Short mmCIF file of C-alpha atoms in Angstrom, two decimals:
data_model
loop_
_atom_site.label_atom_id
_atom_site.label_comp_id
_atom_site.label_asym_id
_atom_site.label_seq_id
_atom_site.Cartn_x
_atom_site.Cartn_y
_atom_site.Cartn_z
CA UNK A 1 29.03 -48.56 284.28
CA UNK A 2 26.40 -46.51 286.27
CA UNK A 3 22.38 -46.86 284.72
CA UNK A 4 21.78 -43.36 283.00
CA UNK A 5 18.23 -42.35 284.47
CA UNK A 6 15.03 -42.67 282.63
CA UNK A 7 14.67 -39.53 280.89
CA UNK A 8 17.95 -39.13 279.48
CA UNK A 9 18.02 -42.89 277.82
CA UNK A 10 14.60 -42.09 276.58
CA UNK A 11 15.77 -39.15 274.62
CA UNK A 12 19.09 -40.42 273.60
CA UNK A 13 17.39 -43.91 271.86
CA UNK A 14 14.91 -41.60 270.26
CA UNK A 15 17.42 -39.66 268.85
CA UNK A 16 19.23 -43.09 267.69
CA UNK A 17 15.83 -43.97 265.97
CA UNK A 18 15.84 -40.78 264.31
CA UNK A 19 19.30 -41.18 262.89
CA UNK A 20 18.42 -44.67 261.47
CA UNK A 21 15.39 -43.35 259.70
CA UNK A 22 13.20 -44.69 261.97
CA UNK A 23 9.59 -43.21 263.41
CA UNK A 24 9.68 -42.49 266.82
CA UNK A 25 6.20 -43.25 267.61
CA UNK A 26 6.52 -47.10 266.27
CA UNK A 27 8.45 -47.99 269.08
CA UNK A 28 7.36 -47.31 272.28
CA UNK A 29 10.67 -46.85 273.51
CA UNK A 30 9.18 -46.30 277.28
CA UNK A 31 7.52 -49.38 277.63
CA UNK A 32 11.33 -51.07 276.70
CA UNK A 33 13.93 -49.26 278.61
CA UNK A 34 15.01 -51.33 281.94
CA UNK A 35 16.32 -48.35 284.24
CA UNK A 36 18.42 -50.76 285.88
CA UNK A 37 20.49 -51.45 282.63
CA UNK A 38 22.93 -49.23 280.97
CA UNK A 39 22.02 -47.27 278.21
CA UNK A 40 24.51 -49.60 275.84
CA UNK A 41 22.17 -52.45 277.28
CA UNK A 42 18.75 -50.98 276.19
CA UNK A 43 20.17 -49.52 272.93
CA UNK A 44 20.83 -53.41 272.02
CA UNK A 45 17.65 -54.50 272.76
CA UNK A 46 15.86 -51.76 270.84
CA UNK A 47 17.81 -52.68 268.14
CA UNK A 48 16.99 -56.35 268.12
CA UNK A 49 13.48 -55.09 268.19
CA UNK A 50 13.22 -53.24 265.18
CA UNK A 51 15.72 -55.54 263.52
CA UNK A 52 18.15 -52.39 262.71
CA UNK A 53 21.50 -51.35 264.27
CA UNK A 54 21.03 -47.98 265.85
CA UNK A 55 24.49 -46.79 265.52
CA UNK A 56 27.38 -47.45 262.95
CA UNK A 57 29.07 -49.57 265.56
CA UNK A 58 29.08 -53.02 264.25
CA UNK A 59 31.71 -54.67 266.88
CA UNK A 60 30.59 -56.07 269.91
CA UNK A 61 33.28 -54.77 272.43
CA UNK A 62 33.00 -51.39 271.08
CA UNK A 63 29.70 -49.39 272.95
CA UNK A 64 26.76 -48.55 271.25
CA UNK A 65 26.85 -44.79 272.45
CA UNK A 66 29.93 -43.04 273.89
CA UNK A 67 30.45 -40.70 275.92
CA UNK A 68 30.48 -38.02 273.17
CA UNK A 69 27.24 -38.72 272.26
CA UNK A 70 25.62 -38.81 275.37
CA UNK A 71 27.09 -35.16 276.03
CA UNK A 72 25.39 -34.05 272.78
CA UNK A 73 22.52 -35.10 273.64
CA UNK A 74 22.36 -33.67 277.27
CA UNK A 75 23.75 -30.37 275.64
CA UNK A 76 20.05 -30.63 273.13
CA UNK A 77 17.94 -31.09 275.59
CA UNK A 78 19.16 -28.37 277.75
CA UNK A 79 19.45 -26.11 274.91
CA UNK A 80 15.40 -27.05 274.99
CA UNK A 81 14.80 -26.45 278.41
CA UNK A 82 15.01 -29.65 279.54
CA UNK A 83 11.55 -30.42 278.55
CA UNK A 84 11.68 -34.67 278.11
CA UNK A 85 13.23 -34.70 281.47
CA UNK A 86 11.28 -32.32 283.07
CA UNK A 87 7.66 -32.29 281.11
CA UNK A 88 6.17 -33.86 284.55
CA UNK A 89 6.63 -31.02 286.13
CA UNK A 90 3.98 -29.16 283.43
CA UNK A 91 0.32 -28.49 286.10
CA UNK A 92 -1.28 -31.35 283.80
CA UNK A 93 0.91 -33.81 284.15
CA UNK A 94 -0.97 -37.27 284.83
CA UNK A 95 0.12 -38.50 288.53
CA UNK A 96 -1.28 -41.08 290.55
CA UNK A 97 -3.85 -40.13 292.32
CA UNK A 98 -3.92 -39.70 295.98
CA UNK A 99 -6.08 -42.81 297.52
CA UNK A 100 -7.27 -40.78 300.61
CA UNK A 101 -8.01 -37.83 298.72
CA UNK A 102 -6.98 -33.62 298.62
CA UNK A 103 -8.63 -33.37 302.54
CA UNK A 104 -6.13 -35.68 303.42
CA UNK A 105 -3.19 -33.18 303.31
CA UNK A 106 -2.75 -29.67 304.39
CA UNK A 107 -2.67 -26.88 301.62
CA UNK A 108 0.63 -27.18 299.76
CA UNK A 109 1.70 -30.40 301.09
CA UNK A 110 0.00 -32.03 298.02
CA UNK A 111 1.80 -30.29 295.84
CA UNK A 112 5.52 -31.02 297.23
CA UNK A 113 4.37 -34.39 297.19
CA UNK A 114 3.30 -34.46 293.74
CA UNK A 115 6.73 -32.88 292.49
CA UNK A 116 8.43 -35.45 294.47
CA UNK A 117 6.52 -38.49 292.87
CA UNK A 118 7.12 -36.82 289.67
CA UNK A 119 10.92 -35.68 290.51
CA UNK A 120 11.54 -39.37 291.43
CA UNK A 121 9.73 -40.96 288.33
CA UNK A 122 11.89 -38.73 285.58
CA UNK A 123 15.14 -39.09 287.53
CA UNK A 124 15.19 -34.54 287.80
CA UNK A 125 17.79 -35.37 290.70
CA UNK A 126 19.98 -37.51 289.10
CA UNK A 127 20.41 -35.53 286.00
CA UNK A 128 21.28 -32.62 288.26
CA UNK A 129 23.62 -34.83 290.33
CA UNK A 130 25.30 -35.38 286.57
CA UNK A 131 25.46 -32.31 285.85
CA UNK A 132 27.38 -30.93 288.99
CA UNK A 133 29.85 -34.11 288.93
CA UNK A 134 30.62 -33.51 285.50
CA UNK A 135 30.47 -29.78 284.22
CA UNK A 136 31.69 -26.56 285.41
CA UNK A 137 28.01 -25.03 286.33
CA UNK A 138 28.71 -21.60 286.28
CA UNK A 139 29.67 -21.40 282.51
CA UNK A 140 27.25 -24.27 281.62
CA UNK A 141 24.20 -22.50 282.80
CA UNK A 142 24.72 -18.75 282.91
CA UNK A 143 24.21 -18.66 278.76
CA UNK A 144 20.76 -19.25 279.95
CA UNK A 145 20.43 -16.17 281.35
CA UNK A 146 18.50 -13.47 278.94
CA UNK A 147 19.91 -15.10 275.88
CA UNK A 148 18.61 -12.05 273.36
CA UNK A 149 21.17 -9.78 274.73
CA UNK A 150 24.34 -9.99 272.61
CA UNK A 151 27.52 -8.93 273.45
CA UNK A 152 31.02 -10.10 275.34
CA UNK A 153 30.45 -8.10 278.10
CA UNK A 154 27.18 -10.05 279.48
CA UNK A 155 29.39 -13.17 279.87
CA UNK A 156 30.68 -11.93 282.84
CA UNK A 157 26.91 -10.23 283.81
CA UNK A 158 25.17 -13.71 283.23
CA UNK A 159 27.89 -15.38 285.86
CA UNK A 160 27.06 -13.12 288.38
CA UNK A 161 23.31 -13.34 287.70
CA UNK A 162 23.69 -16.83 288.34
CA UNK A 163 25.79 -16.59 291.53
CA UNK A 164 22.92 -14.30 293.12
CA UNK A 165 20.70 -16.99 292.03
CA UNK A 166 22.84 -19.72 293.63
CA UNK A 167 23.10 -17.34 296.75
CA UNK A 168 18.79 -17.37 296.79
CA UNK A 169 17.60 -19.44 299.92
CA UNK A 170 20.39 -18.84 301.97
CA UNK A 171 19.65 -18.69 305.88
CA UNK A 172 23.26 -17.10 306.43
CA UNK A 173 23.24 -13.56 307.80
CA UNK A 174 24.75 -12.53 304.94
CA UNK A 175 25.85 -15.25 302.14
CA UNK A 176 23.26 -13.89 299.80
CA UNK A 177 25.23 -12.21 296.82
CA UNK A 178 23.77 -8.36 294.84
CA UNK A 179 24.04 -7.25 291.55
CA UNK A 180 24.34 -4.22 290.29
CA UNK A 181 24.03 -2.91 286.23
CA UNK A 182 25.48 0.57 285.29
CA UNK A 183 25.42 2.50 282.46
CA UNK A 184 23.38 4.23 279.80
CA UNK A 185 20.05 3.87 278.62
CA UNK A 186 19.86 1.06 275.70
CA UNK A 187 22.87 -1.29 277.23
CA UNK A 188 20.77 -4.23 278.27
CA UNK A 189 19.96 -3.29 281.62
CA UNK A 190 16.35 -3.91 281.72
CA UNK A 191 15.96 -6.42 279.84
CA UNK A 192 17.71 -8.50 282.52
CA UNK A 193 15.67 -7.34 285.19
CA UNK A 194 12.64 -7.95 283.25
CA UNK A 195 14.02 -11.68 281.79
CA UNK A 196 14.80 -12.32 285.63
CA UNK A 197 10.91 -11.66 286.66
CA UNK A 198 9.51 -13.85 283.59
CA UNK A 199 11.86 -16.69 283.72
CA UNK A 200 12.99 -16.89 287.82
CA UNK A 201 9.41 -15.59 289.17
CA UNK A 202 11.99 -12.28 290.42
CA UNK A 203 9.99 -9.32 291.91
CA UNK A 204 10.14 -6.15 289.31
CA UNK A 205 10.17 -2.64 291.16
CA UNK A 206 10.25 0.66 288.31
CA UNK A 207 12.09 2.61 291.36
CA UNK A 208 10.54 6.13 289.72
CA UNK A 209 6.98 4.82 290.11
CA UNK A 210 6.65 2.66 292.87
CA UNK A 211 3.48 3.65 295.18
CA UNK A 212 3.67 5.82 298.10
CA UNK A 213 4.41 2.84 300.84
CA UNK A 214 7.52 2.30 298.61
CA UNK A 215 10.12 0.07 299.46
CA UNK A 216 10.22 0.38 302.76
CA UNK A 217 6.88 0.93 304.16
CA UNK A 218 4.60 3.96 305.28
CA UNK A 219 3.93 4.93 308.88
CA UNK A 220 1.98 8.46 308.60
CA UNK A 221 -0.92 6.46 309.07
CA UNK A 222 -2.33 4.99 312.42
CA UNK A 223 -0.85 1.90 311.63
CA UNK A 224 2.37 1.09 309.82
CA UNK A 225 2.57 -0.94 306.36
CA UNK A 226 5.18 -2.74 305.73
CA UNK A 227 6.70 -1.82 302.03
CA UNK A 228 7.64 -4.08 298.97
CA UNK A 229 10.65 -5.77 300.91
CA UNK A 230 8.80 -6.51 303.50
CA UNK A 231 6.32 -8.67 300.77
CA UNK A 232 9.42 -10.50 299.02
CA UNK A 233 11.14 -11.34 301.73
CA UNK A 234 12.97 -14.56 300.40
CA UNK A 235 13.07 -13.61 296.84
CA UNK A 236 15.01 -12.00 294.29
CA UNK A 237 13.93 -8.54 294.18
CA UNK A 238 14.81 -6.37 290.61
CA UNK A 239 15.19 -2.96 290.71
CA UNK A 240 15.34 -0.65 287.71
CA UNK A 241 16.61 2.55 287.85
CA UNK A 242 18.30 2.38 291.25
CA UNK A 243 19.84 6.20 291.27
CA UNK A 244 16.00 7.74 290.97
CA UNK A 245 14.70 6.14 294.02
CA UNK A 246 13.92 7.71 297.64
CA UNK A 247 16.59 8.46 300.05
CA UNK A 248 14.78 6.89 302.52
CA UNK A 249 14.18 3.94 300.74
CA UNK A 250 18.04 3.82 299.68
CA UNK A 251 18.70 3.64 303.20
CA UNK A 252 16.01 0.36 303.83
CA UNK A 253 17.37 -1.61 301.40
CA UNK A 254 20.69 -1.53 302.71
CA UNK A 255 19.95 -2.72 305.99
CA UNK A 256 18.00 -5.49 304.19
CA UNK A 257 20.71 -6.57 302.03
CA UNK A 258 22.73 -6.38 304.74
CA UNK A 259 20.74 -7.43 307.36
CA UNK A 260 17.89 -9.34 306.05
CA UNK A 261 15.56 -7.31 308.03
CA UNK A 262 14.60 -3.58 308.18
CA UNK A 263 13.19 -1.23 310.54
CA UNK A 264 10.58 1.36 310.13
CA UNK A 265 10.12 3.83 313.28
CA UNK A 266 6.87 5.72 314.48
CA UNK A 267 7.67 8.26 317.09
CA UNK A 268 9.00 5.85 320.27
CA UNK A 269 7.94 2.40 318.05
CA UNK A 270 9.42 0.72 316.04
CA UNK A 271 8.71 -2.63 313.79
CA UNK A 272 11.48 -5.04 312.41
CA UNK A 273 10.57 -6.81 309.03
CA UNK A 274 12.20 -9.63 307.54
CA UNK A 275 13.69 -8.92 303.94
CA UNK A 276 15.66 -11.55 302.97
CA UNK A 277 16.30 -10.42 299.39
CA UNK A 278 18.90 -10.99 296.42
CA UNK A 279 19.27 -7.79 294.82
CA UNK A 280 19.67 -7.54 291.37
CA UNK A 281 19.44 -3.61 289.98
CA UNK A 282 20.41 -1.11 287.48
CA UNK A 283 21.39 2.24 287.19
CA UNK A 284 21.73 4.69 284.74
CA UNK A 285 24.29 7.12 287.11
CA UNK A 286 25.89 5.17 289.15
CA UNK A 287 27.10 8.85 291.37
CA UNK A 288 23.22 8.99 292.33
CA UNK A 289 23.30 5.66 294.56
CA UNK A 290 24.79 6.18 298.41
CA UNK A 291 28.11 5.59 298.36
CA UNK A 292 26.91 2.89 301.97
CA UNK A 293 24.66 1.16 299.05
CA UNK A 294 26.51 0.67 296.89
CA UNK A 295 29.07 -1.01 299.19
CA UNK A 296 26.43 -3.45 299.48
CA UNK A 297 26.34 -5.01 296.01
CA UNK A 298 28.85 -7.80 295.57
CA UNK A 299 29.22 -7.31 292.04
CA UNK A 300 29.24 -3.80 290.13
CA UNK A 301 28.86 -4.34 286.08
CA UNK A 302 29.54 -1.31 283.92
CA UNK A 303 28.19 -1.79 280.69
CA UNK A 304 28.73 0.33 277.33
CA UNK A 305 26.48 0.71 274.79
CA UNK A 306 26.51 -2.18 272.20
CA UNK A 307 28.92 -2.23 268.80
CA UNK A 308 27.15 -1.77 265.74
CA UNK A 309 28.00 -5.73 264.89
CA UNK A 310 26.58 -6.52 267.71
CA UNK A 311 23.43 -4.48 267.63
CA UNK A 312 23.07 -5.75 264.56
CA UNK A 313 23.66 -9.19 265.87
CA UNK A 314 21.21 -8.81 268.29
CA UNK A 315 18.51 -7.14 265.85
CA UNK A 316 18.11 -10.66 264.48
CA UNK A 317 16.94 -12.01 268.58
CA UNK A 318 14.85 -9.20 268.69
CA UNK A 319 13.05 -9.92 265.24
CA UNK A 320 12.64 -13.53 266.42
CA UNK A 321 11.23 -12.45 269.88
CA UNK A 322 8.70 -9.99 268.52
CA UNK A 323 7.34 -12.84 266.25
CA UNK A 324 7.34 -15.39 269.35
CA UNK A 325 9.83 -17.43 267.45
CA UNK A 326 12.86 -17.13 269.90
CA UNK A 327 13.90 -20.18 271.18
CA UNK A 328 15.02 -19.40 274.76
CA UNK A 329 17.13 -22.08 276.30
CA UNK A 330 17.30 -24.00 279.23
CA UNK A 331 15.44 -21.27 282.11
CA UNK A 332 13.32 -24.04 282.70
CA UNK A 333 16.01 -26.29 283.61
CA UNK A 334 17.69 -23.00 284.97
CA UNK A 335 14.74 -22.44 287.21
CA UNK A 336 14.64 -26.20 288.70
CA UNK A 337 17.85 -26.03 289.08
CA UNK A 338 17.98 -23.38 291.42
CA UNK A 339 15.27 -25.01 293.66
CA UNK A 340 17.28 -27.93 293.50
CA UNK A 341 20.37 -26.06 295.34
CA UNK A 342 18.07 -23.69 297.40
CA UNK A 343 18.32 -25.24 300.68
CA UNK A 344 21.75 -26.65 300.20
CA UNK A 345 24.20 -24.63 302.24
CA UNK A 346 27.82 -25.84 301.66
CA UNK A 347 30.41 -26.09 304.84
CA UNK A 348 33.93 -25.79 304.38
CA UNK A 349 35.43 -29.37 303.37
CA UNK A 350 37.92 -30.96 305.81
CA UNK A 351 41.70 -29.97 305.24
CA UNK A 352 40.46 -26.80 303.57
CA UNK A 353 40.13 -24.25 306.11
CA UNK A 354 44.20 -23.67 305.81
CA UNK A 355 44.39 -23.53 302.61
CA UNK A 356 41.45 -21.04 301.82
CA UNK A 357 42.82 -18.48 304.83
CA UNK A 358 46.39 -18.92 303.05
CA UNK A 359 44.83 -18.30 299.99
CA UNK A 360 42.93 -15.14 301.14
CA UNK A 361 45.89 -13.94 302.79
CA UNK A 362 48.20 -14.56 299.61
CA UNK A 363 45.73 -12.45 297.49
CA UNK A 364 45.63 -9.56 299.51
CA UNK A 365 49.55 -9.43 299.80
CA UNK A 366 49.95 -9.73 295.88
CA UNK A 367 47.11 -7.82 294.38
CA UNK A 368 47.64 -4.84 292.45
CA UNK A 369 44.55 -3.65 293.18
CA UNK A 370 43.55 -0.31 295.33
CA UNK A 371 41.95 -2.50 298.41
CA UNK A 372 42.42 0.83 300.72
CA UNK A 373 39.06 2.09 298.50
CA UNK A 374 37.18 -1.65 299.78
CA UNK A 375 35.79 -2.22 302.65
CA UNK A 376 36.24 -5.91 304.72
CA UNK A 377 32.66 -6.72 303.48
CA UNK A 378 33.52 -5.46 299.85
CA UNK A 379 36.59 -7.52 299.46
CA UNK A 380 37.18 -9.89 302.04
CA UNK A 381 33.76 -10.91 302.81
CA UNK A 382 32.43 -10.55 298.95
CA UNK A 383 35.19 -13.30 297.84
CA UNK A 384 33.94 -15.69 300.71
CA UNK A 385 30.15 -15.17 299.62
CA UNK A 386 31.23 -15.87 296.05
CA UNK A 387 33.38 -18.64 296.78
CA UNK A 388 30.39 -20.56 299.00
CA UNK A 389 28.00 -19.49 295.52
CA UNK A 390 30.08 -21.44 293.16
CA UNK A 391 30.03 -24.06 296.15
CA UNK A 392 26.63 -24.28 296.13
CA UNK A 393 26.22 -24.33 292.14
CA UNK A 394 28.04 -27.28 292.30
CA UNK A 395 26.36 -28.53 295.40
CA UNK A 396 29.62 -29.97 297.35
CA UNK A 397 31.79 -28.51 299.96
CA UNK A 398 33.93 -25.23 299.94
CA UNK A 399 37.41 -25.84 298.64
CA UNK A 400 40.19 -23.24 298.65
CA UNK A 401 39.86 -23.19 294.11
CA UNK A 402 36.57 -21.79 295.01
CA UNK A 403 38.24 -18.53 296.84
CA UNK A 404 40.93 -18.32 293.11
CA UNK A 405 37.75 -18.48 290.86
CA UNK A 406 36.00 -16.24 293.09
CA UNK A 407 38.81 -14.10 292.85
CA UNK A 408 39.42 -14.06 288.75
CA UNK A 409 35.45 -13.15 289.12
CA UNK A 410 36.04 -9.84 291.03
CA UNK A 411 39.28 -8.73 290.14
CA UNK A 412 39.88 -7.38 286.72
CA UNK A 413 43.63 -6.70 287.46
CA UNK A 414 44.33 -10.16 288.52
CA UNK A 415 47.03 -11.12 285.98
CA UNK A 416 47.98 -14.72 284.45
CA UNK A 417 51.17 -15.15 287.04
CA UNK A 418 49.17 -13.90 290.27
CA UNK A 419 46.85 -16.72 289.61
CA UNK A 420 49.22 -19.60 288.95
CA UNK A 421 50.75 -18.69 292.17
CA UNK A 422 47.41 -17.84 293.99
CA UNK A 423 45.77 -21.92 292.56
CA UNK A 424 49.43 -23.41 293.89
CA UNK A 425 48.64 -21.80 297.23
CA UNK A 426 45.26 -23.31 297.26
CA UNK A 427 46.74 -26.78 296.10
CA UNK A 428 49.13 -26.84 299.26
CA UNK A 429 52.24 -26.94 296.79
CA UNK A 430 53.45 -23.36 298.16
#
């Protein structure tokens, strides 16, 4: 069996300790895991150290923690944000120091080396490289995503969150996925837009009160200044209230979600900026955005306002938050986890390129979906940019069952028998 890393063994005898009615802190459990054994290994040799069996396991042959366990325990500490695994990534970590001192690097460069001394020492790769091999990503971590808000219908919302997270860092022309919210005040809106700038370090724009430069820029003066896209270029940019915002600012940020660049004019000049943004907004009348804009967003979430069991479900996060007792899981692990995948950018695995234009064409033959109302870069294009998102989230190649769950994503009329047909397609068996 593979070595588990560092982290993860740490926890797991810990946790072993605590079931035996042991103290944690008289062991130093550190200074007697061997990396290079397997967890079974250094769970033995703990126990021979405090003269206790840590599990109820008895026979030799039969392994001191299965598989079962270690899954529980992985689920824990992400529910916990990952903290034992990632706590030297915290500013005060201890790290060895560098011998030729701060002068010795250029601004910034100490830093990335830092995280990689401390990435390598807590094994932040490897549990990430676990994670992909072993769990479907996009339900794992989208629960992450503004936990508070209750309700079925943010399943699907958190997914695509996560996609547009995924889609983040992208150098593509145009593999970066938007999100749009709809609906009235009090369905949640907001408070993902606001969760996304605490949590993912997302730029918040109030579209009703944004300055006079705006999104795009100003250019009455002698010079021009470049606007709020221009400034998060390569971020994920949240807009609230969509539908109350300038025409003329409507009209920049669709040729930077588009384009990843805008221009603003001044009499015979003109300036290009680069705006590579994800854009994740809301409205609150969805007939107010440009019917061009909206095209843009690859996802379009209509949300109703919540049951009363729900509400009253969700009274019980909001008492906890207001007391700073919610325990919010996982966005740190959330957040390293989409640096880790940021400058990944998956290629189509061999054999596959077939199979996925078979696929695409078998969809748009079968689909009872209106696809003369969708545009090539609604449909089309919007299942490849999701498909190369869930791609990325697991951090391997494209495969053709990427386009089918990329499909079941955006389709609300697929139905059970279309998508039996459309994963044999992408299997080669049709």
């Amino acid at each position: 069996m593979v070595a588990m890393n560092r982290a993860l063994q740490r926890e797991t005898i810990g946790k072993l300790l605590d079931r035996a009615g042991i103290a944690r802190d008289t062991v130093d459990i550190e200074a007697h895991i061997d990396p290079s054994l397997h967890l079974n290994e250094n769970i033995r040799n703990i126990s021979d150290l405090v003269g206790k069996p840590l599990t109820n396991d008895q026979v030799e042959e039969v392994e001191y923690a299965d598989d079962d366990y270690i899954e529980e325990v992985e689920q824990e500490m992400l529910e916990n944000g990952i903290e034992l695994i990632l706590e030297a990534l915290e500013p005060n970590s201890i790290i060895e120091e560098d011998p030729e001192g701060d002068e010795s690097m250029e601004p910034g460069e100490r830093e990335e080396v830092e995280r990689e001394n401390r990435e390598h020492e807590y094994g932040t790769d490897e549990i990430f490289q676990q994670m992909v091999q072993r769990r479907d990503v996009l339900s794992y971590l989208s629960v992450c995503i503004a936990p508070e808000i209750v309700g079925k219908q943010y399943d699907q919302v958190r997914k695509g969150v996560l996609l547009a997270l995924a889609s983040h860092g992208q150098t593509a022309k145009r593999s970066r996925i938007h999100v749009l919210l709809a609906g009235p005040p009090g369905t949640g809106k907001t408070e993902v837009l606001r969760w996304l700038k605490w949590r993912m370090d997302a730029k918040f724009v109030d579209a009703p009160h944004t300055t006079k430069v705006g999104l795009v820029g100003d250019a009455r003066g002698e010079e021009i200044t470049p606007g709020v896209l221009a400034q998060c270029d390569g971020r994920i940019l949240c807009i609230d209230e969509l539908d109350k915002m300038s025409h003329q600012d409507q009209f920049g940020l669709l040729e930077a979600m588009e384009e990843g660049e805008y221009t603003i004019t001044k009499g015979k000049h003109y300036m290009r900026f680069p705006a590579r943004v994800v854009v994740i907004a809301s409205v609150n009348d969805i007939t107010q955005v440009h019917a061009p804009l909206l095209d843009r967003f690859d996802f379009v979430y209509t949300l109703e306002p919540p049951s009363r069991e729900e509400r009253a479900e969700q009274s019980v996060s909001l008492v906890k938050a207001f007391f700073g007792k919610l325990k919010v899981p996982g966005h740190i692990a959330l957040y390293e986890f989409k640096e880790w995948i940021a400058d990944y950018e998956p290629q189509v695995r061999d054999g596959q390129m077939e199979l996925i234009e078979d696929t695409m064409k078998a969809y748009i033959n079968m689909t009872s979906a209106n696809i003369t109302e969708k545009s090539y870069r609604v449909l089309e294009m919007g299942i490849l940019r999701t498909a190369t998102a869930i791609a990325k989230l697991q951090r391997r190649e494209i495969e053709a069952s990427d386009v089918v769950k990329a499909i079941e994503l955006r389709d609300d009329t697929l139905n059970s028998h279309v998508r039996k047909y459309l994963d044999s397609v992408a299997k080669g068996l049709l």
